[in-house]
XYZ file of C-alpha atoms in Angstrom:
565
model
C 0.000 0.000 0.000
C 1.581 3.237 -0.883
C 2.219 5.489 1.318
C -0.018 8.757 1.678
C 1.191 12.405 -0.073
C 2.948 14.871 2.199
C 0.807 18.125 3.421
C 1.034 20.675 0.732
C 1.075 23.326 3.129
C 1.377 24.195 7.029
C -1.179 23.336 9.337
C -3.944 26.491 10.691
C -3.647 27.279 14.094
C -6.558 27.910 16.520
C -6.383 30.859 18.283
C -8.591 32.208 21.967
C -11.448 33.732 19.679
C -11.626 30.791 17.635
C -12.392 28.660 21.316
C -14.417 31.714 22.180
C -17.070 31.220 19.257
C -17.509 27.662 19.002
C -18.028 27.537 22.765
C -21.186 30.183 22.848
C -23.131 28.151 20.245
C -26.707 28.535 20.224
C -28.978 26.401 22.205
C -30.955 25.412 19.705
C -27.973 24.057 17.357
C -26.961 21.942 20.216
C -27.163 18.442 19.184
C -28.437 18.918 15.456
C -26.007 17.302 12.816
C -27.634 18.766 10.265
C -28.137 22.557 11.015
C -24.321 22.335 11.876
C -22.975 20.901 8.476
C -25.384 23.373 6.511
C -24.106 26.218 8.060
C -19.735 26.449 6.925
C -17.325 27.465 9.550
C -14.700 29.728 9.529
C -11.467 28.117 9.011
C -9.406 29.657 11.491
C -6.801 32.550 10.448
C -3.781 33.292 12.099
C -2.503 37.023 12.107
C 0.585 37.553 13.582
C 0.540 41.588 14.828
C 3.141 44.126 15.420
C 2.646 46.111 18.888
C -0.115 48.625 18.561
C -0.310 51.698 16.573
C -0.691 55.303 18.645
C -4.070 55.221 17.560
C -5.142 51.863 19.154
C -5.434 49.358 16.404
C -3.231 46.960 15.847
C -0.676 46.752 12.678
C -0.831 43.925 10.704
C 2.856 42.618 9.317
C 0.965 39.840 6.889
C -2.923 40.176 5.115
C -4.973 37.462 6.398
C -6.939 34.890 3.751
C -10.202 36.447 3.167
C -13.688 34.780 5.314
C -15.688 32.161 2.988
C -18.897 34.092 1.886
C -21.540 33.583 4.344
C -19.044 33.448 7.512
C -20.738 35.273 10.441
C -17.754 34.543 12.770
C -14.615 37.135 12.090
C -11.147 35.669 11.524
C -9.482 35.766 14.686
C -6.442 38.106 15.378
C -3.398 36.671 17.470
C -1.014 39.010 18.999
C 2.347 37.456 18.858
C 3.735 36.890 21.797
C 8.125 38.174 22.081
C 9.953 35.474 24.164
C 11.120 38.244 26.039
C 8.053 39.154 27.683
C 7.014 35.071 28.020
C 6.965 34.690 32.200
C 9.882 32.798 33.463
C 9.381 28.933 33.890
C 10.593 27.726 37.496
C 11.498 24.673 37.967
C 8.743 24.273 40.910
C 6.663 27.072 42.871
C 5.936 30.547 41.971
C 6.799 33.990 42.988
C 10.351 35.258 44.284
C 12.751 32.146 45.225
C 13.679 32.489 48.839
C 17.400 33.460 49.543
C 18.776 30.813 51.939
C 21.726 31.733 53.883
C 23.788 28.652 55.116
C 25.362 28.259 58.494
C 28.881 26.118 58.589
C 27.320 23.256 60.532
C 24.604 22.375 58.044
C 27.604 22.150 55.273
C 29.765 19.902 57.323
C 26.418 17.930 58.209
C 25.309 16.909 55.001
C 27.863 18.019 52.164
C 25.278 17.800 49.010
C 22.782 20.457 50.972
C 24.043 23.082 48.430
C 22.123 20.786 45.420
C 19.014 20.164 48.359
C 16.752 23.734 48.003
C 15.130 23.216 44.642
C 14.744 26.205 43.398
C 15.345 28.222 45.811
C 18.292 30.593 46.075
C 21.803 30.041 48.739
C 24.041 32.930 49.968
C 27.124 31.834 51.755
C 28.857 34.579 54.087
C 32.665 34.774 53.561
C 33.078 33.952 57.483
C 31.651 30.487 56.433
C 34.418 29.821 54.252
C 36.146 30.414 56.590
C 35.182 27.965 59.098
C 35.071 25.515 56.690
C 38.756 25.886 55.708
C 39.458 25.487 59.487
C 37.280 21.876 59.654
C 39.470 20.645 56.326
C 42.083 18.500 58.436
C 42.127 15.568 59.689
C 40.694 12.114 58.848
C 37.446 12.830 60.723
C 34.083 12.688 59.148
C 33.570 16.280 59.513
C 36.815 17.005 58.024
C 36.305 14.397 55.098
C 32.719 16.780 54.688
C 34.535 20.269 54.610
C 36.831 18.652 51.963
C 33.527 17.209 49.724
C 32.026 20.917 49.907
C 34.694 22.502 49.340
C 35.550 20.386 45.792
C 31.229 21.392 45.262
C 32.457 25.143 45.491
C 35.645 24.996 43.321
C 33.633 23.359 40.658
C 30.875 25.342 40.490
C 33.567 28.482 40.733
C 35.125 26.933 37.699
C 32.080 28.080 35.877
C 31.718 31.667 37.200
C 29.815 33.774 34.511
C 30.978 36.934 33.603
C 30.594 40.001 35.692
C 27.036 40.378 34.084
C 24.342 38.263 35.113
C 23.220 35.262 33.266
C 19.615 36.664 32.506
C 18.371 36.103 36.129
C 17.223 38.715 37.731
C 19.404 38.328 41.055
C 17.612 41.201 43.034
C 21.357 43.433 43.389
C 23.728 40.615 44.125
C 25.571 40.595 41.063
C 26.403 37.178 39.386
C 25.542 34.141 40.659
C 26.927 30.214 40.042
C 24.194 28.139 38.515
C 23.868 25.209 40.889
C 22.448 22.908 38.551
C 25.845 23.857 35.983
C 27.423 20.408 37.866
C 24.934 17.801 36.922
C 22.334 18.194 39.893
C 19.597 19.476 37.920
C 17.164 18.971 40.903
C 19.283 22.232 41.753
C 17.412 25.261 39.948
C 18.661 28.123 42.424
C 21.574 29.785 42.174
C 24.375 30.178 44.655
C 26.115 33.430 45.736
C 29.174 34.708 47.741
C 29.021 37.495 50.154
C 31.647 39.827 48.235
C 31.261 43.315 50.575
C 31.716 43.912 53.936
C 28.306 44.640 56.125
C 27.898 47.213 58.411
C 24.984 46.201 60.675
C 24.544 46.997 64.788
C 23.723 43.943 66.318
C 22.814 44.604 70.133
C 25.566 45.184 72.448
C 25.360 42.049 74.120
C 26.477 40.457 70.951
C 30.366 40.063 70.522
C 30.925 41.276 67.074
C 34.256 38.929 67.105
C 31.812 35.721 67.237
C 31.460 33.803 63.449
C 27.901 33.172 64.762
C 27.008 36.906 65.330
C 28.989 37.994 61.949
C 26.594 35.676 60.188
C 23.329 36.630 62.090
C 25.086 40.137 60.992
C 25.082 39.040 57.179
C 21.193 37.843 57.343
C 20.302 40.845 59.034
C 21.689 43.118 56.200
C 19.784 40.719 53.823
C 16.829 41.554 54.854
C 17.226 45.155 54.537
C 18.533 44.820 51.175
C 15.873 42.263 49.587
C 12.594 43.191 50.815
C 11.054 41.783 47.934
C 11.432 38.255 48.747
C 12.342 35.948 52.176
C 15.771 35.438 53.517
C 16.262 32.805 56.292
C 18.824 31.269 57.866
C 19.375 27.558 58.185
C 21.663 26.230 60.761
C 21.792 22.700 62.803
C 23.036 24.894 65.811
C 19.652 25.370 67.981
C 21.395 27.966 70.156
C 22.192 30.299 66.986
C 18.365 29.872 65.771
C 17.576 30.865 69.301
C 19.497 33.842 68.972
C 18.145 34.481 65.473
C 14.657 34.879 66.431
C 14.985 36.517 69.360
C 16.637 39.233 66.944
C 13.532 38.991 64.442
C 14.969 36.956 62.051
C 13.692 33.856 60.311
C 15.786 30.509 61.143
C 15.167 27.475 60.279
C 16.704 23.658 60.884
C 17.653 21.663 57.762
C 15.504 19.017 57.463
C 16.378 17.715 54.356
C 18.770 15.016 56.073
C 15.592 13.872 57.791
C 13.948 10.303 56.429
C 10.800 10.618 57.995
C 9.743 13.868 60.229
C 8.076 11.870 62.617
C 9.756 8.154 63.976
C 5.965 6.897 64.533
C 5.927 6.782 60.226
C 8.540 4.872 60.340
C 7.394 1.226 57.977
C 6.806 -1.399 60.958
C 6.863 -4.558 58.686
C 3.472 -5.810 60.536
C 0.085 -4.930 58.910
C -3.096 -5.914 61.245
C -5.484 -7.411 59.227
C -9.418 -5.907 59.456
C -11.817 -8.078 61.225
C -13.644 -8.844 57.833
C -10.962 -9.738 56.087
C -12.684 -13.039 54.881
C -15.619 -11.834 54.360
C -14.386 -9.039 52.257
C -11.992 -11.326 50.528
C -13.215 -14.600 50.752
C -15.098 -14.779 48.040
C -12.309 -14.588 45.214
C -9.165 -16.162 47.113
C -7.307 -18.901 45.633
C -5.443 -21.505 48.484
C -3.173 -23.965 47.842
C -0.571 -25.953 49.554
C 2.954 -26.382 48.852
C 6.173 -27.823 51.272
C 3.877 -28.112 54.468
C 3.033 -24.239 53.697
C -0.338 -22.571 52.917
C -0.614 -20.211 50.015
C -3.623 -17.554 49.261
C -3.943 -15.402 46.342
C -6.093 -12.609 47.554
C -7.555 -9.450 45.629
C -9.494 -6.577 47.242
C -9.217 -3.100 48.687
C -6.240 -4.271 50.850
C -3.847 -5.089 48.488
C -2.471 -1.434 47.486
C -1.474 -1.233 51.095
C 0.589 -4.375 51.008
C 4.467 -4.818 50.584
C 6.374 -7.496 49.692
C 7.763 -9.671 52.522
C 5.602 -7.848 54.804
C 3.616 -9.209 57.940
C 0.121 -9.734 58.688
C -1.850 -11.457 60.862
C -6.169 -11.652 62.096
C -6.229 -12.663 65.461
C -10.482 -12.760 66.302
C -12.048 -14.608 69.275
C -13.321 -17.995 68.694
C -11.415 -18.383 65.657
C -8.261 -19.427 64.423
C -5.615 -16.782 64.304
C -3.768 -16.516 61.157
C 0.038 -15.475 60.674
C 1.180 -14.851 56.838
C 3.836 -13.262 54.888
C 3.201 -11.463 51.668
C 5.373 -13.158 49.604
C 4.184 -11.168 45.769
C 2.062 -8.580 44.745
C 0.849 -8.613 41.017
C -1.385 -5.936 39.859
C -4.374 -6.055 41.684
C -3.348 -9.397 43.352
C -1.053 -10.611 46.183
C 0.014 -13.680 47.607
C 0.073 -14.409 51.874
C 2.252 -17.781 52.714
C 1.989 -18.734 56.194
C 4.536 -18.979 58.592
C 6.678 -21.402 60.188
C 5.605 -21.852 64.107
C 8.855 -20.724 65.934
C 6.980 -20.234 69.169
C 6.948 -24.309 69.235
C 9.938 -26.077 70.521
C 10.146 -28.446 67.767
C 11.114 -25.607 65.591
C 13.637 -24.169 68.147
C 16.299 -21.807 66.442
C 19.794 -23.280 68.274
C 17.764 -24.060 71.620
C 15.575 -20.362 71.140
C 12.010 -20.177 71.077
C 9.694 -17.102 70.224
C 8.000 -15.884 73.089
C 5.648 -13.352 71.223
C 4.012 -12.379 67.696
C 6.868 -10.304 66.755
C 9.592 -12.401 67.282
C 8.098 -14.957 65.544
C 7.893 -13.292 62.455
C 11.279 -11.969 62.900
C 13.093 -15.905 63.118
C 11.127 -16.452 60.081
C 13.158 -13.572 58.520
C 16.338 -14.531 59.672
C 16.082 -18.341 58.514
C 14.833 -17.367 55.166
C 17.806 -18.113 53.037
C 16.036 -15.602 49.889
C 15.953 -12.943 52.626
C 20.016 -10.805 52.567
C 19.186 -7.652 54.351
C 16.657 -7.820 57.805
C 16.390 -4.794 60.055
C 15.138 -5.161 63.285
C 14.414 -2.277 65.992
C 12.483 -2.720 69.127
C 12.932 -1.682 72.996
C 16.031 -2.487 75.216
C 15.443 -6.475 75.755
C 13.311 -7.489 72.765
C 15.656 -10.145 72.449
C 17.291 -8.490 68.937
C 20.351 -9.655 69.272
C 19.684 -12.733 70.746
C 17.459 -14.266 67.932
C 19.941 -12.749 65.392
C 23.061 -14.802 66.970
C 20.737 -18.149 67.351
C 19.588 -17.704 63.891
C 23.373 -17.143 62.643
C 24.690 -20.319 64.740
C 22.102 -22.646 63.438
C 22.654 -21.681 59.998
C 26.650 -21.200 60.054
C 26.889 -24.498 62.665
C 23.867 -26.564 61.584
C 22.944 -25.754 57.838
C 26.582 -25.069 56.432
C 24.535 -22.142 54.622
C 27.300 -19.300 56.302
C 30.988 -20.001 56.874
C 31.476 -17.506 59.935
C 29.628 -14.914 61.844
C 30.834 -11.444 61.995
C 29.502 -8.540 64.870
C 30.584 -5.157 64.556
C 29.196 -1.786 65.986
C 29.541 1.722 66.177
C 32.097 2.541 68.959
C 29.986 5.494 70.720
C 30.351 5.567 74.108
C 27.469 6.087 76.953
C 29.590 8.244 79.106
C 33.127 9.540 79.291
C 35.695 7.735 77.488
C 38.159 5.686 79.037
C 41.102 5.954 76.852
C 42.841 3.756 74.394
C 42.106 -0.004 74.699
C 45.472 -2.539 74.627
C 45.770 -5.335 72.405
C 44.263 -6.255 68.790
C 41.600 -5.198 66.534
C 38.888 -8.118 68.564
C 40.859 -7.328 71.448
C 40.109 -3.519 71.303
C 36.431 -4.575 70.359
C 36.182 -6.632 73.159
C 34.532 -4.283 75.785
C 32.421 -3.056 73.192
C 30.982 -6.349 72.587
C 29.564 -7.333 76.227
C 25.962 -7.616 74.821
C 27.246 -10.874 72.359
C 28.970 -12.546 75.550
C 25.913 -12.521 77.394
C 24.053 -13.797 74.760
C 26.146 -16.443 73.475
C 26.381 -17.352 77.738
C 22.366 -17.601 77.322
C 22.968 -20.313 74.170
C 25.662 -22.288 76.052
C 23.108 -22.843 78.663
C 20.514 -24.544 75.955
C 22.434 -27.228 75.775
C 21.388 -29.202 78.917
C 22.544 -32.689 77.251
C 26.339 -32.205 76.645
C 27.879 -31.979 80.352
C 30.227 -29.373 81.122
C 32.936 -30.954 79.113
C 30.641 -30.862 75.796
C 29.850 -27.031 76.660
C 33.496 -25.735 76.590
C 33.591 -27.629 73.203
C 30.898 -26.533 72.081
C 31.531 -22.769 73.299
C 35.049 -23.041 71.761
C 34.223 -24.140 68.921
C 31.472 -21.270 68.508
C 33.905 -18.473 69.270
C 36.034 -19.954 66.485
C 33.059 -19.278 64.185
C 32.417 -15.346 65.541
C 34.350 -12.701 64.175
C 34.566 -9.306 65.894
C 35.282 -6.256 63.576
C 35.515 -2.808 63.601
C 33.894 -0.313 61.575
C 37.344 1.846 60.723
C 38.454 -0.741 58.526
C 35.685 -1.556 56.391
C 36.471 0.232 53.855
C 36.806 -1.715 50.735
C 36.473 -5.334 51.969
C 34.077 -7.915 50.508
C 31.987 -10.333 52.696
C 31.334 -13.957 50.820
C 28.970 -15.740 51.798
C 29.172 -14.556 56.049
C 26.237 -13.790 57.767
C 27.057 -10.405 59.342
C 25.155 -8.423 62.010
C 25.527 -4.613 63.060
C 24.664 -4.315 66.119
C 23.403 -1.024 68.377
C 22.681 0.211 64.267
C 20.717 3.172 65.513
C 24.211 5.185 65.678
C 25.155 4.878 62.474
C 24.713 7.663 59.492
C 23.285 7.021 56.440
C 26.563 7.191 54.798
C 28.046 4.705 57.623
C 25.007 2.332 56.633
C 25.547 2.742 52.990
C 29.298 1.925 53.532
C 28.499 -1.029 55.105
C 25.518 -2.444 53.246
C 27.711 -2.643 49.924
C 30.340 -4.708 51.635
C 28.104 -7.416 50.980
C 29.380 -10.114 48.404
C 27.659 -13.205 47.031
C 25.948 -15.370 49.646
C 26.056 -13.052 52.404
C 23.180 -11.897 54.774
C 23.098 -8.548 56.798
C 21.196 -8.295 59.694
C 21.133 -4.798 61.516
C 19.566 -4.059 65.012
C 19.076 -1.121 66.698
C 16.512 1.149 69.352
C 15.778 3.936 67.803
C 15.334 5.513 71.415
C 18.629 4.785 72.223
C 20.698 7.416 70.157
C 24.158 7.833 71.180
C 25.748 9.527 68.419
C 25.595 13.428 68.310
C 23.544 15.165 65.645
C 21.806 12.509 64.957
C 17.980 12.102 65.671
C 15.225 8.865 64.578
C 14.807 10.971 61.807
C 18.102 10.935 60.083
C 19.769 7.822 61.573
C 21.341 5.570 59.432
C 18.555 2.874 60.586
C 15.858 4.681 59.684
C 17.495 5.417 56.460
C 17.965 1.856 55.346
C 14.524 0.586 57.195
C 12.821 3.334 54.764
C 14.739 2.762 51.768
C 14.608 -1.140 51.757
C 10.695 -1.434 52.024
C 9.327 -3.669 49.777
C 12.239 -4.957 48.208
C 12.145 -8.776 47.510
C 15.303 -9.797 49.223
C 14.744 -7.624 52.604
C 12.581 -8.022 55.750
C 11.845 -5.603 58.001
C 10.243 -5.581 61.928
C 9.782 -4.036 64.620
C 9.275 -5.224 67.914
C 6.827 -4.244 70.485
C 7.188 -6.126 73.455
C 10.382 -6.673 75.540
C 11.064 -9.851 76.931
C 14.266 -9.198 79.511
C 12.790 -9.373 82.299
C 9.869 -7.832 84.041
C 12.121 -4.863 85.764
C 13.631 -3.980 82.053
C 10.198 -3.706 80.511
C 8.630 -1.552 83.440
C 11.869 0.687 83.333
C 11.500 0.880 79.611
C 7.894 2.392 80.005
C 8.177 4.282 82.699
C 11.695 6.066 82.712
């Protein structure tokens, strides 16, 4: 079949009027075929128009095509529109872009928060750069940050525009760096440098010395000097925000390093079922049995709220209760396999039982060999690490699935430090790692049956197995097939985490625990722990399991005290 004949000539273009007069047709031609094909319509004209004459009317710069005889709607006239006076597209919002002005300890907090304010506008004072060329030795993290930002700035530098601006209006700051010229086009703000020196009387009780009270200073001769849009200071320090407002200035915290803004969003792995669930999706489930395990196929109103390799369980009076993991979601449809009963002691995990709901779901995480990252968080004496080290025996001891066990944690202490520790890297680790001697003392005493001679074999033999490392010299190793857990995970950042996570080589399993309400490390909250981080970003993925657990088992003193105190 040949192909059809170009056009001959360039489409017609509607213009407003033309919408105009086809939208006001009569009432009476509504709906009648006929009256509408007998009466022609205009084809519609475009005239492009130079800007008006003195007089009023417009100038034509081309004649339009005559109307068809009988045409009672006039050809439409289009003004044409100069790009110059087309409004500005933002990248998001509308209106004047706020001016940001960033305090030292929100760079050295999260290095990338220059590319983090959309569209929104950043002014650095010069005493910042200061500070930050202060914070630039050292192998610390905040030194490693100050280095990161300060590569960000020399970069962007590199492509300084010329002393005029760029076709921004920049409200009388002169040139500024496009923060998107690096590749971050999230970025759509620009960045500027405070280039002159500011004369502004701060109250007397403020030392004018003081890098804090220069930049409170700075924002304060902001203001004055772009009253046309918002300038506000972000800092992590809560004191200088303090002293910000109490001067009339707007402060703000940087949030953008925060996961979630509240730790009660934070994804619990365990979805209650309704009390009609069978009733509601009885009637089109599909069951089936495979390897002693029972499979439904459910669809209904409850499956966009599923995840995969999340929890759920109905427990009603009078019936049975039923336990089930979601093990795929298709479309509209999902998939529930029940669980394996750890709570029985025929199914005991190296002599370890589940004592509640949660825990029970969480051994069926850790003995899933398709499962290679689990998180799980819960009060002081939830028995975290507990089921994590009976789950890694069995499976490193037992099931030959793991050749070794390796612990490490973040090495943040409580109190006051007491110095350097003697000896080697596990020897150094060793005080940090009381929790794992009390629970591996708690497995020793499960075996009743091998005398006292068969539990010092047995207890060498598992320390042989157990590997204690440290997290300053992770960088760059590769776990095979180990079964690794990261204890007291709460204190890690998000870069720590990610560090971490991808040391993970084929065959290898990562369990991480932590208490959210037990933060250590300073500057960081439940929002922007590294825990959080990796609970929220590992949701849902096939090959990860998370839960949380609600009830402490201890004893009853450690569960009051964690209520109560």
């Amino acid at each position: 079949m040949p192909l059809p004949k170009p056009p001959a000539k360039r489409a017609a273009l509607l213009g407003a009027d033309d919408f105009a007069a086809h939208a006001t047709v009569p009432a009476g031609r509504r709906g009648s075929k006929a009256r509408a094909a007998a009466e022609p319509a205009s084809p519609p004209v475009l005239e492009l128009l130079a800007p008006a004459a003195p007089g009023g009317a417009p100038v034509a710069k081309r004649d339009a095509p005559p109307s068809p005889p009988g045409s009672t709607i006039p050809p439409p006239a289009l003004r044409k529109v100069s790009p110059a006076s087309q409004p500005a597209k933002r990248p998001r919002g509308h209106g004047p872009s706020t001016l940001f002005v960033l305090d030292t300890n929100v760079l050295l907090h999260d290095p990338t928060s220059l590319f983090r304010f959309e569209e929104h506008d950043i002014y650095l004072p010069m005493i910042t750069l200061e500070e930050l060329d202060g914070h630039k030795r050292g192998m610390t993290e905040v030194a490693r940050n100050a280095r990161q930002v300060s590569r960000d700035l020399d970069a962007l530098a590199a492509n300084m525009p010329s002393r005029e601006t760029d076709g921004k209006d920049n409200h009388g700051l002169g040139p500024g760096l496009a923060l998107s010229a690096t590749g971050h086009r999230e970025a759509g703000g620009h960045l500027f440098f405070q280039t002159h020196l500011v004369d502004v009387s701060l109250p007397l009780g403020l030392p004018p010395g003081k890098a804090d009270n220069q930049i409170l200073g700075v924002v304060q001769a902001l203001r004055e000097q772009q009253k046309e849009r918002d300038v506000v200071l972000v800092s992590k320090d809560i004191n200088m925000r303090i002293k910000a407002r109490a001067l009339g200035l707007p402060a703000e915290d940087y949030f953008n390093d925060k996961t979630l803004e509240d730790g009660d969003l934070l994804y619990t792995g365990v979805l209650p079922l309704p009390a009609d669930f069978w009733e509601r999706h009885g009637k089109t489930m599909e069951s089936w049995q495979q390897g002693g395990l029972t499979y439904y196929r459910i669809s209904g109103p409850l499956v966009p709220a599923l995840l995969v390799n999340q929890f759920v369980y109905l427990e009603a009076p009078g019936a049975a209760p039923l336990y089930a993991k979601v093990t795929e979601i298709t479309g509209k449809t999902a998939v529930l396999r029940t669980l394996r009963e750890y709570t029985h002691q025929r199914n005991a995990v190296w002599g370890v039982t589940a004592r509640n709901r949660e825990q029970n779901f969480a051994l069926n995480l850790l003995m899933d060999p398709e499962i290679d990252f689990i998180t799980l968080t819960g009060t002081a004496g939830s028995g975290k690490t507990l089921m994590s080290l009976a789950a890694g025996l069995s499976q490193v001891m037992d099931d030959r699935r793991y050749t070794e066990i390796i612990v490490t944690r973040v090495t943040v202490p409580v109190g006051e430090d007491i110095g350097f520790l003697p000896g080697t890297e596990e020897e150094k680790m060793g005080p940090w790692m009381g929790a794992l001697d009390d629970n591996l003392e708690v497995l020793s005493k499960t075996d009743t049956g091998a005398g006292e001679w068969g539990r010092a074999a047995t207890n060498d033999l598992v320390r042989s197995k157990i590997k204690i490392k440290s997290l300053n010299f992770m960088r760059g190793r590769t776990f095979l097939n180990k079964y690794v857990i990261i204890d007291e995970a709460q204190n890690l950042t998000p870069k720590q985490m990610k560090t971490l996570i991808t040391r993970a080589g084929p065959g290898t399993k990562i369990v991480c625990l932590g208490n959210l309400a037990q933060i250590d490390t300073p500057y960081l909250t439940e929002g922007s722990s590294g825990l959080t981080f990796a609970v929220d970003r590992f949701k849902g993925w096939p090959h990860s399991g998370h839960v949380t657990l609600a009830r402490g088992e201890r004893s009853r003193l450690a569960d009051f005290a964690s209520e109560v105190l």
